[in-house]
Coordinates of C-alpha atoms in Angstrom, one line a residue:
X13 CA -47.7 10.7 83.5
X14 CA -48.6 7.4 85.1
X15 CA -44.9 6.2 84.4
X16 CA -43.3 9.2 85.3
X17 CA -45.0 8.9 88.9
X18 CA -44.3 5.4 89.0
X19 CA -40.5 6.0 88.4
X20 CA -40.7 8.6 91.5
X21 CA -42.3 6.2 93.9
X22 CA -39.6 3.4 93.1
X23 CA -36.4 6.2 93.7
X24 CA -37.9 6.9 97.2
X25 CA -38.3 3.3 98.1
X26 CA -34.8 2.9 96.6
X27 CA -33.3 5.6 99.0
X28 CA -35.2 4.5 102.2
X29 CA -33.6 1.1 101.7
X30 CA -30.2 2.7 101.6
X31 CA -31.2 4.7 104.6
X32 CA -31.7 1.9 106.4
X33 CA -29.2 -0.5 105.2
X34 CA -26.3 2.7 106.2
X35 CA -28.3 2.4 109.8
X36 CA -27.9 -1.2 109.8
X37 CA -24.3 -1.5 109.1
X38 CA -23.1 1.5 111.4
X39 CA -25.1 0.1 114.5
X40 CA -23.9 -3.1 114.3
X41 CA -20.3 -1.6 113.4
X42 CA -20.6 0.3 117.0
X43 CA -22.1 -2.4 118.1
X44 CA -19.4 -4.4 118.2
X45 CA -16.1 -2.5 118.1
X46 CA -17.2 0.4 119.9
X47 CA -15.8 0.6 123.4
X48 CA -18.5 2.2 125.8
X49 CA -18.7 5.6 126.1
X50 CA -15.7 6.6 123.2
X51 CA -16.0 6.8 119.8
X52 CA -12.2 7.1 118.3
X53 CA -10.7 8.9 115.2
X54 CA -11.0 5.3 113.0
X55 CA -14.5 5.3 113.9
X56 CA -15.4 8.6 112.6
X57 CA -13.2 8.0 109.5
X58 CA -15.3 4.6 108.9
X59 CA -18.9 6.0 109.4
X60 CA -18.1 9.1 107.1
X61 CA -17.1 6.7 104.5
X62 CA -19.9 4.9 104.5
X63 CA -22.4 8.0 104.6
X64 CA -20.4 9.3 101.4
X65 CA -21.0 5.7 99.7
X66 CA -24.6 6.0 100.6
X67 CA -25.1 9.4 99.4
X68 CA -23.8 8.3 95.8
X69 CA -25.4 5.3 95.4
X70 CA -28.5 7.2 96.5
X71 CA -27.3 10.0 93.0
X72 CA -26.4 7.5 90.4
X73 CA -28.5 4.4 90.6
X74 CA -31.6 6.1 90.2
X75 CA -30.3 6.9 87.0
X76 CA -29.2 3.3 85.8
X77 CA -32.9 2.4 86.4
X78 CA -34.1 4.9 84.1
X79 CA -31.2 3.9 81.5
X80 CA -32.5 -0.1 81.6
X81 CA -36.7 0.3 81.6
X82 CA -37.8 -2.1 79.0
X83 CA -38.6 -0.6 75.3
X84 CA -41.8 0.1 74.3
X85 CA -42.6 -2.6 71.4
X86 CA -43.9 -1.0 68.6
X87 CA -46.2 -3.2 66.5
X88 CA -45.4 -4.4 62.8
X89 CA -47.9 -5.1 59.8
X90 CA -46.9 -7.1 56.6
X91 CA -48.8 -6.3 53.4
X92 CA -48.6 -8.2 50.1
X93 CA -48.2 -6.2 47.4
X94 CA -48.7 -6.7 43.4
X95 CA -46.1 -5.8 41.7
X96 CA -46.4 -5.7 37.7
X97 CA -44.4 -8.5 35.4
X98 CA -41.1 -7.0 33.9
X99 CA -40.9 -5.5 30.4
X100 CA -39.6 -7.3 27.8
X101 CA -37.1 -4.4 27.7
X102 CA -36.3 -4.7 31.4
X103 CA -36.2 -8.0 31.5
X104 CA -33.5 -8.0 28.1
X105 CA -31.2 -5.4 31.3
X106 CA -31.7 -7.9 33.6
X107 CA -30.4 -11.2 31.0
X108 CA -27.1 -8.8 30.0
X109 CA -25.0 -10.4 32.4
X110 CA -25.2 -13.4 30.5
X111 CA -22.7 -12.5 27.4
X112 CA -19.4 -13.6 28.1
X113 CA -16.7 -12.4 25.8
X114 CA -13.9 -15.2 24.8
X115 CA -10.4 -13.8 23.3
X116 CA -9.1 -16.4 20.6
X117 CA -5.5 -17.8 21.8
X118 CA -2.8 -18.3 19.6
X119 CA -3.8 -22.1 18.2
X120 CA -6.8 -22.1 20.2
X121 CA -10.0 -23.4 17.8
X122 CA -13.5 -23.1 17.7
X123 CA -14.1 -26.8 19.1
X124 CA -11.7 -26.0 21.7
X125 CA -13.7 -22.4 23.2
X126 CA -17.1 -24.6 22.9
X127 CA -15.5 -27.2 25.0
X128 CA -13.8 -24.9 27.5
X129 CA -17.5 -23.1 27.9
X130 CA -19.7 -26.5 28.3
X131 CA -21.2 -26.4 24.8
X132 CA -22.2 -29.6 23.1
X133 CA -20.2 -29.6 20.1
X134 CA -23.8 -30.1 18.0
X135 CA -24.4 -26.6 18.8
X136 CA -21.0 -25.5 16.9
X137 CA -22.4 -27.9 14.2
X138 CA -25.5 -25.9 13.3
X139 CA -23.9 -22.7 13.4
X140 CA -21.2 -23.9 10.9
X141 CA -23.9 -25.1 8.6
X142 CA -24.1 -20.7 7.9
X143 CA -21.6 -20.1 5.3
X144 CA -20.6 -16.7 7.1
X145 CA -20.2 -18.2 10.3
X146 CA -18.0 -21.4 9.1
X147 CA -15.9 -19.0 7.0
X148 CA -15.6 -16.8 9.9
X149 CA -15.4 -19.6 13.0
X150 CA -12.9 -21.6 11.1
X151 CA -10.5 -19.1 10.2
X152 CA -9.9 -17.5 14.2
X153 CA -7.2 -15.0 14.3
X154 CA -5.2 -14.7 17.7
X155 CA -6.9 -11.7 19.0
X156 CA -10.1 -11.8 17.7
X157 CA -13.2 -11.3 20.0
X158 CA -16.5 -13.4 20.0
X159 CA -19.3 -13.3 22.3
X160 CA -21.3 -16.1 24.0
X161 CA -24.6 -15.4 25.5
X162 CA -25.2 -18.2 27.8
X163 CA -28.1 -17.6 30.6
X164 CA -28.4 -19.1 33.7
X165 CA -31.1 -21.2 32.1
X166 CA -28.0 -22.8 30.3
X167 CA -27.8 -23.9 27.0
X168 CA -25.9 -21.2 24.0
X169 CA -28.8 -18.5 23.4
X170 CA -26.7 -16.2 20.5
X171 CA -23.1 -15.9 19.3
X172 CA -21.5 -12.9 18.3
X173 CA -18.8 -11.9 16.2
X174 CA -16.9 -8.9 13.8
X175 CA -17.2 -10.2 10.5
X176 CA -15.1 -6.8 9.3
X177 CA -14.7 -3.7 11.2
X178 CA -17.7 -2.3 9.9
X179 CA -20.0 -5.1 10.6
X180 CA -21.3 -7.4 13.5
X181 CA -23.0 -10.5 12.9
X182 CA -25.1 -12.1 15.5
X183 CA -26.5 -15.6 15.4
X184 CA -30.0 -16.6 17.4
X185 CA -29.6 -20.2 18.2
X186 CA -33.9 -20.9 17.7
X187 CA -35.4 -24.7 18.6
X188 CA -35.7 -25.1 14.5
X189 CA -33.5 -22.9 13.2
X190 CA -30.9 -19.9 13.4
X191 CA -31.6 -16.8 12.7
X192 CA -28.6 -14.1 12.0
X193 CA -28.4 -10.6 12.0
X194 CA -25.5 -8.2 11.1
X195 CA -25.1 -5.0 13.1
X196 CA -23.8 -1.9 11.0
X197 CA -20.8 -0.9 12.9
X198 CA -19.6 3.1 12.1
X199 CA -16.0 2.9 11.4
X200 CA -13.8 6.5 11.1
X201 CA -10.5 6.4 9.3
X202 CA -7.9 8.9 10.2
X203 CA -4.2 9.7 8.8
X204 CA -1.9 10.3 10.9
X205 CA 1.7 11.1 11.9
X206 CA 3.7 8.7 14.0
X207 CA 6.9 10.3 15.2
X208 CA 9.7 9.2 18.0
X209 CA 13.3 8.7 18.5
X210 CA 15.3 5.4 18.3
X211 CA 16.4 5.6 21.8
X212 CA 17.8 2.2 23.3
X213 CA 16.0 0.5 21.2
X214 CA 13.8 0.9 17.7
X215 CA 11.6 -1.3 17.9
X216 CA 10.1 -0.4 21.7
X217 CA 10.2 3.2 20.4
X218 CA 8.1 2.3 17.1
X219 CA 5.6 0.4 19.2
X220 CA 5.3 3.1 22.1
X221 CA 4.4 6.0 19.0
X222 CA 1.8 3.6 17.3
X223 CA 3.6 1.2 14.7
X224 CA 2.7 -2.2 13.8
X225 CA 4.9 -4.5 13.6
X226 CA 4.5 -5.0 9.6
X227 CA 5.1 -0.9 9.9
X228 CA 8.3 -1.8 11.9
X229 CA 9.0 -4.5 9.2
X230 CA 8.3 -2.0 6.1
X231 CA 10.7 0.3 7.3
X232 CA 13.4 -2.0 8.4
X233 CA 13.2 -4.3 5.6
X234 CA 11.7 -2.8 2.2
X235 CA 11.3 1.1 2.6
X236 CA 15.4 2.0 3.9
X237 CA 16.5 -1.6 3.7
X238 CA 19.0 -0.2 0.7
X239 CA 20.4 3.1 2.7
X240 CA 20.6 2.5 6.3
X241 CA 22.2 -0.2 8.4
X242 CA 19.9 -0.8 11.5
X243 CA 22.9 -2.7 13.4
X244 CA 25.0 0.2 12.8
X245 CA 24.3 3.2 11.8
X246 CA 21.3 4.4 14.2
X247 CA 21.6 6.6 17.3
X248 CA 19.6 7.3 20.5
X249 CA 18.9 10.9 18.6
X250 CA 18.2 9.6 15.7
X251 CA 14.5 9.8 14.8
X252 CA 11.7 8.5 12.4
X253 CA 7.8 10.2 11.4
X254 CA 5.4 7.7 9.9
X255 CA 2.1 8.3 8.2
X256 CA -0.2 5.6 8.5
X257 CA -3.8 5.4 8.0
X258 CA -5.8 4.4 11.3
X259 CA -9.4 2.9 11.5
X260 CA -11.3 3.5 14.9
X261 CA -14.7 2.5 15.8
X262 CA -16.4 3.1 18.9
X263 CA -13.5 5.4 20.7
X264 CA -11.2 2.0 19.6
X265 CA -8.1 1.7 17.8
X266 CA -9.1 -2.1 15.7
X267 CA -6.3 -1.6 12.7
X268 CA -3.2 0.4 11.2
X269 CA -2.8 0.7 7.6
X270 CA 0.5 0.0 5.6
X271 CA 2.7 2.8 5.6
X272 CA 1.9 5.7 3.1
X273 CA 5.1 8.4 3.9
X274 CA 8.4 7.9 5.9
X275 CA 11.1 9.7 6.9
X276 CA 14.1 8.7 9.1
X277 CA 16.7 11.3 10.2
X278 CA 20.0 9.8 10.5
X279 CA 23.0 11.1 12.2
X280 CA 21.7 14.9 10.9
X281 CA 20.7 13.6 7.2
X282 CA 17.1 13.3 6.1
X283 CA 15.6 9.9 4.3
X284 CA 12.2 9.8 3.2
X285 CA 10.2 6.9 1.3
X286 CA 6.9 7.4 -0.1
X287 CA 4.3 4.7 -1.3
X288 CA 2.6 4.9 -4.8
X289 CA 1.5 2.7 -7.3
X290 CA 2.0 2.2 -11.0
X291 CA -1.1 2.4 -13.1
X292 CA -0.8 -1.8 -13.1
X293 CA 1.3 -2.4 -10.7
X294 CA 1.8 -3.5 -6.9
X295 CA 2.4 -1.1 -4.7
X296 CA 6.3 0.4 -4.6
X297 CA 8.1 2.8 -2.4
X298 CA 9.9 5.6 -4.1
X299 CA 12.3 8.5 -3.1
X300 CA 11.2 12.1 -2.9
X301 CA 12.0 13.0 -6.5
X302 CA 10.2 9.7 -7.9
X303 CA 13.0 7.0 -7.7
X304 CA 12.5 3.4 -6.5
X305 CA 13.5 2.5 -3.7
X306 CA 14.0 -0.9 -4.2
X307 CA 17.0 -1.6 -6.0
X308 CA 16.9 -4.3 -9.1
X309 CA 19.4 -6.5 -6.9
X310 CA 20.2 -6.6 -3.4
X311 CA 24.3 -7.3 -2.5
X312 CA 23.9 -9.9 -0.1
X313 CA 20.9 -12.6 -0.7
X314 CA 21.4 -14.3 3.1
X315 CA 20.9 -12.6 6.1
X316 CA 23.3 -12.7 9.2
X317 CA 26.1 -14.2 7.2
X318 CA 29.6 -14.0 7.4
X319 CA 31.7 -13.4 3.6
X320 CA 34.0 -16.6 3.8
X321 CA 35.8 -16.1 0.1
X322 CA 35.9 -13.6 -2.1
X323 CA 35.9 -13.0 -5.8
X324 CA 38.9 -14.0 -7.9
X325 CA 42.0 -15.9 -7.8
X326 CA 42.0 -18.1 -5.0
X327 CA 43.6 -22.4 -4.0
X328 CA 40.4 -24.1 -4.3
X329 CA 39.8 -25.7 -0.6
X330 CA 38.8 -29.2 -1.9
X331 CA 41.0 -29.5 -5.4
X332 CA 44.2 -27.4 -3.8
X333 CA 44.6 -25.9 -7.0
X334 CA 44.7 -22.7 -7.7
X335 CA 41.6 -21.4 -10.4
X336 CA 39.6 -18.3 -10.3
X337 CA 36.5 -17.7 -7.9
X338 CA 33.7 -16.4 -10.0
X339 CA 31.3 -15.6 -6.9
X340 CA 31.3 -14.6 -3.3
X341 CA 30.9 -17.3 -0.8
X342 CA 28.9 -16.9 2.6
X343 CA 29.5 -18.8 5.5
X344 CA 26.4 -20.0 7.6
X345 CA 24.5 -22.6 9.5
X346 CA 22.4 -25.8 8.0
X347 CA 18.9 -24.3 6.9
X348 CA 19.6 -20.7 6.9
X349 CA 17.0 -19.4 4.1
X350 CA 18.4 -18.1 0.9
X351 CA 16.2 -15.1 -1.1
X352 CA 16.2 -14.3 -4.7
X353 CA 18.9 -11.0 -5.4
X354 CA 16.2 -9.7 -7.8
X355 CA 12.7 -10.5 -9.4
X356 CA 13.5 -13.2 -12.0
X357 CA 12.3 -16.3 -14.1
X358 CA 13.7 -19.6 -12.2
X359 CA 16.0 -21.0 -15.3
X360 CA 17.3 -24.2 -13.4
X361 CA 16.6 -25.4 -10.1
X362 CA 18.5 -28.8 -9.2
X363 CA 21.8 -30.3 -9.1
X364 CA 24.7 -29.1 -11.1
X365 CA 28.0 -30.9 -10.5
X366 CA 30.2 -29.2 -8.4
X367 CA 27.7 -26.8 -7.1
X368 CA 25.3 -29.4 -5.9
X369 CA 22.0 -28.4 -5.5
X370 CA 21.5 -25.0 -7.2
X371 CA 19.1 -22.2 -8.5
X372 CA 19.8 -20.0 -11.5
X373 CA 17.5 -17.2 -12.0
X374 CA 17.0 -15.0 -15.1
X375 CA 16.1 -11.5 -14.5
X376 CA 16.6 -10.3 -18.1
X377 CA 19.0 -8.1 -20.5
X378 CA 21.0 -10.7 -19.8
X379 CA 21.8 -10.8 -16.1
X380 CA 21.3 -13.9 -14.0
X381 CA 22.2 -15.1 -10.9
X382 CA 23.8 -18.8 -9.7
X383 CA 23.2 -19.9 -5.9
X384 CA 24.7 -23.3 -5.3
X385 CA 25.6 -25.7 -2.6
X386 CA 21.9 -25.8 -1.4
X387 CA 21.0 -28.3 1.2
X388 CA 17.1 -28.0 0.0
X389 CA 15.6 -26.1 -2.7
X390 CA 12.6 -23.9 -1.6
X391 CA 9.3 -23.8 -3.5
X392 CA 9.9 -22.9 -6.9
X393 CA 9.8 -24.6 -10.4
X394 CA 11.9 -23.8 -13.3
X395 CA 9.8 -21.0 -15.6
X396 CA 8.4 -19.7 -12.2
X397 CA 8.6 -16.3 -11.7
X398 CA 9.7 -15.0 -8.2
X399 CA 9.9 -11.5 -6.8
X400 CA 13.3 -10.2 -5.0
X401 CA 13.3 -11.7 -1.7
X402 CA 11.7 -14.6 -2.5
X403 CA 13.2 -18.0 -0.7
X404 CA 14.6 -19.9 -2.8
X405 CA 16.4 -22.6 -1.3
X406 CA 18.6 -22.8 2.1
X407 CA 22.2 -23.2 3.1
X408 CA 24.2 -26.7 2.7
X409 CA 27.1 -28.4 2.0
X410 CA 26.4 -30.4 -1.5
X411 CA 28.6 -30.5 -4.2
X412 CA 32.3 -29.7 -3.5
X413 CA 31.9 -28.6 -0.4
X414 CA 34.1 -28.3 3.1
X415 CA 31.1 -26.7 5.1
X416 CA 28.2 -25.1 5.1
X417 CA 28.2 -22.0 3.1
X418 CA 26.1 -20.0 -0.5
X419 CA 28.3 -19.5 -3.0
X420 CA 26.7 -16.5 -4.9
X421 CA 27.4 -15.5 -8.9
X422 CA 26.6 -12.6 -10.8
X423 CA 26.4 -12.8 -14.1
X424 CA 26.1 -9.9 -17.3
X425 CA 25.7 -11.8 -20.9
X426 CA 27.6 -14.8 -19.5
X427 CA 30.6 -12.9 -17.7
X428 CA 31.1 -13.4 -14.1
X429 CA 30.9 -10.0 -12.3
X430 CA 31.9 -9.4 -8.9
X431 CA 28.6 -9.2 -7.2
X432 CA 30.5 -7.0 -4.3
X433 CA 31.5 -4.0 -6.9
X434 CA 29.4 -4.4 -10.4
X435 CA 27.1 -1.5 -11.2
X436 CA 24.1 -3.0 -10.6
X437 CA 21.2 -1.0 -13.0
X438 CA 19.0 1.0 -11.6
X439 CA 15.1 0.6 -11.4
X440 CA 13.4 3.0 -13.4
X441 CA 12.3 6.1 -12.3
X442 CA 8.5 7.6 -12.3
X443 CA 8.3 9.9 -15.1
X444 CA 5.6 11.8 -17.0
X445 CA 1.7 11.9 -15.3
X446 CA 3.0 9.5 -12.8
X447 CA 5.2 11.8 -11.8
X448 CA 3.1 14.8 -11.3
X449 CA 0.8 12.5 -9.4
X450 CA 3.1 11.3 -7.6
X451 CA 4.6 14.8 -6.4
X452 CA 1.4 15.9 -5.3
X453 CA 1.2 12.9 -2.8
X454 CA 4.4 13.7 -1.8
X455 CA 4.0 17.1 -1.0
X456 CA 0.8 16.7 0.7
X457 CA 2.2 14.1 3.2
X458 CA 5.9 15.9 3.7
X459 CA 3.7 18.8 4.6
X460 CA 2.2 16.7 7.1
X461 CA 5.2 15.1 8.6
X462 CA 6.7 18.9 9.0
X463 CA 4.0 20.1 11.0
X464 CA 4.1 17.5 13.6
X465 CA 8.1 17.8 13.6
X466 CA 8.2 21.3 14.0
X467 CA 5.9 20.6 17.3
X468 CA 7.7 17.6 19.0
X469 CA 11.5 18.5 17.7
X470 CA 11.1 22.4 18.3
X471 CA 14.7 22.8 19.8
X472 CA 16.3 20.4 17.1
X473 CA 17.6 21.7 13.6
X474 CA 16.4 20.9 10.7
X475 CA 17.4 17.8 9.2
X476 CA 20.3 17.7 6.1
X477 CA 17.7 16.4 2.8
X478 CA 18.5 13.8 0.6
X479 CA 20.5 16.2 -2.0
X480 CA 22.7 17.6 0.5
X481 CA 25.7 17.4 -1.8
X482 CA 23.8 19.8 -4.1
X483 CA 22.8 21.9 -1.8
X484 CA 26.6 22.1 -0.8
X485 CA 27.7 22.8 -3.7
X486 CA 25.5 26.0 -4.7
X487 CA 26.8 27.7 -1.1
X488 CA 29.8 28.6 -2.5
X489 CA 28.1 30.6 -5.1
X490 CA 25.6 32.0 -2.9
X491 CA 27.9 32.7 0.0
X492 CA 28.2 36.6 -1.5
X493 CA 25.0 37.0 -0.9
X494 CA 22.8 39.5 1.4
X495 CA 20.1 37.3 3.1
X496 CA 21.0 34.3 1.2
X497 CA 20.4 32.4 4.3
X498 CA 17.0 32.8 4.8
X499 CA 14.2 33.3 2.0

């Protein structure tokens, strides 16, 4: 109440002084411009202007002094207060911020991370003194994830690391010694079926639907390697469905197994591979009806090679004579590797006249093969055995020679055989138990492969299988027949 009143008696004073300042100014106004006696239109203008001005500074100030009256302060009281010591728990929440998580480089070592984080290399000295750890530490993979809890305290409190994808190791770095502990890690394995279609490229398409690249690799170069040219004979349409085996841990993908059941549908005709193993034996891919895959002997033991003479009669290019060519010769640069045509025994690996340096392999019932003009021999021994594929030397220019080029021989009980057109013999089959196994795998997995095709291809026919010609040749005979096309 006492301000209230106090903010009325100031407004009056506030308006008297206006009062009497608007008196002021007209009085001296008449005063001195007013003739005696008159008062004319610009003098009534003038002192109604400055009676309006009066009357609104006498409205609106008032209220700008209300607007600008100091604050009341309000008074402030600081109280210390005990607050209780973190939890071990807690204070384990509050340290979490301290793991940092290094991804290995291709090339980058163990010395090198420690370095690039401001570890004394004695540190990575006592951990490798832990067998695990050294066997793990010095054998990084690019890829591979470990962990570095470093607090601000500084110094290397733990390392962490994936020993396998079912285990974590982690190593306490202790004043006396370290102490490790591995971490159970639940791992769930899946099979699946990884389709696409070539598109522009196979490669990007195999990738986007899941494959590895040693998937990628097993199809290209071991499963169809023998059936389908993947420079030539693929189209956008064309498609592939791959069943692989997948680990996952934790909602992640961390690895894709080697490919169990392919199939690749070229230009309308259906290809399919299937993996299996010989009680004994390595794993092999085989067709639908339990034949290898692999061939015993592959036609052309160079890759990206151009044929630069064929087999037979020929005016030898260094003796200008004319004598028979018992091989095929390919044309190609310095270095370019050179791969066994079939598993063998190395019978002679070194020079040989004419031929320079040069590999003869045995792969018995009396075929070999002869691969001359070697600039370097690879790493092999005479008696060694090698499987097909195998590098056994590279291209050159030794022996009689006018550039560098393989000349290739094929060989059946000592006659020279064109290796372009021989019947090569074929691998044998699956037969007996190992075939009834082995059709039960197939089954399962081309039952697997259908279901997801039938989803993704819906508005595509059904691919043209492997014995098309067989099939072909029981229409005729079926042709007659009610309903014959469905059953």
């Amino acid at each position: 109440m006492q301000s209230h009143g106090g903010g009325n008696g100031r407004k009056q004073q506030f308006r008297e002084r206006l009062g009497v300042l608007r008196d002021t100014a007209l009085h001296e106004r008449v005063k001195h411009a007013l003739p005696a006696g008159r008062w004319t239109r610009r003098h009534w203008i003038q002192a109604s202007l400055f009676t309006t001005i009066g009357v609104l500074m006498a409205t609106i100030v008032p209220g700008f002094s209300n607007a600008i009256q100091a604050p009341v302060s309000t008074p402030h009281a600081t109280f210390a207060l005990d607050l209780p010591e973190l939890s071990e728990a807690r204070q384990a929440d509050a340290d979490a911020d301290s793991w940092q998580i290094v991804r290995v480089k291709p090339g980058q070592t163990m010395g090198a991370i420690f370095e690039e984080l401001g570890i004394p290399a004695a540190t990575l000295y006592r951990l490798l003194e832990n067998a695990d750890a050294k066997q793990a530490l010095t054998r990084l993979k690019p890829g591979a994830e470990i962990a570095f809890d470093l607090p601000a305290t500084g110094g290397l409190r733990t390392l962490r690391y994936d020993r396998d994808p079912g285990h974590r190791v982690e190593l306490t770095i202790g004043p006396d010694k370290i102490t490790e502990r591995v971490i159970a890690r639940e791992t769930t394995t899946r099979t699946v079926v990884l389709s696409g279609k070539v598109g522009r490229s196979l490669n990007r398409s195999a990738r986007k639907a899941g494959l590895t690249a040693a998937n990628i690799n097993s199809l290209t170069d071991e499963i169809f390697k023998y059936d389908i040219d993947f420079n030539s004979d693929l189209g956008p349409e064309d498609r592939f469905s791959v069943v692989v085996e997948q680990t996952w841990r934790e909602g992640e993908l961390i690895s894709t197994g080697p490919v169990q059941a392919a199939t690749f549908t070229v230009n309308g005709k259906l290809r399919s591979g299937f993996r299996f193993t010989r009680p004994g034996g390595k794993p092999e891919y085989f067709t639908a009806d339990g034949r290898p895959l692999k061939k015993s002997f592959i036609r052309m033991p160079i890759q990206y090679a151009r044929m630069s003479s064929k087999f037979g009669a020929r005016r030898h290019p260094v003796l200008g004579t004319m004598r028979m060519h018992k091989g095929v010769d390919y044309a190609a640069s310095t270095g370019t590797p050179i791969m066994a045509a079939g598993d063998g025994r190395v019978q002679f690996a070194g020079w040989q006249g004419g031929y320079g340096r040069t590999v003869i392999l045995d792969h018995g019932k009396g075929h070999t093969t002869l691969y001359g003009h070697m600039s370097r021999l690879g790493n092999i021994k005479p008696g060694q055995r090698v499987a097909q594929g195998t590098v056994i030397g590279y291209v050159g220019t030794t022996g009689l020679s006018t550039g560098p080029h393989l000349h290739y021989e094929f060989r059946i009980n000592g006659v020279h055989r064109n290796p372009l057109s021989v019947t090569m013999p074929p691998p044998e089959p699956l037969s007996g138990a190992q075939l009834a196994s082995f059709r039960t795998y197939t089954a399962n997995a081309l039952a697997r492969i259908r279901t997801v095709e039938d989803i993704i291809y819906a508005d595509v026919g059904p691919a043209e299988p492997e014995n098309a010609k067989v099939t072909a040749a029981a229409k005729p005979a079926a042709a007659g027949r009610k309903g014959s096309g469905k059953g």
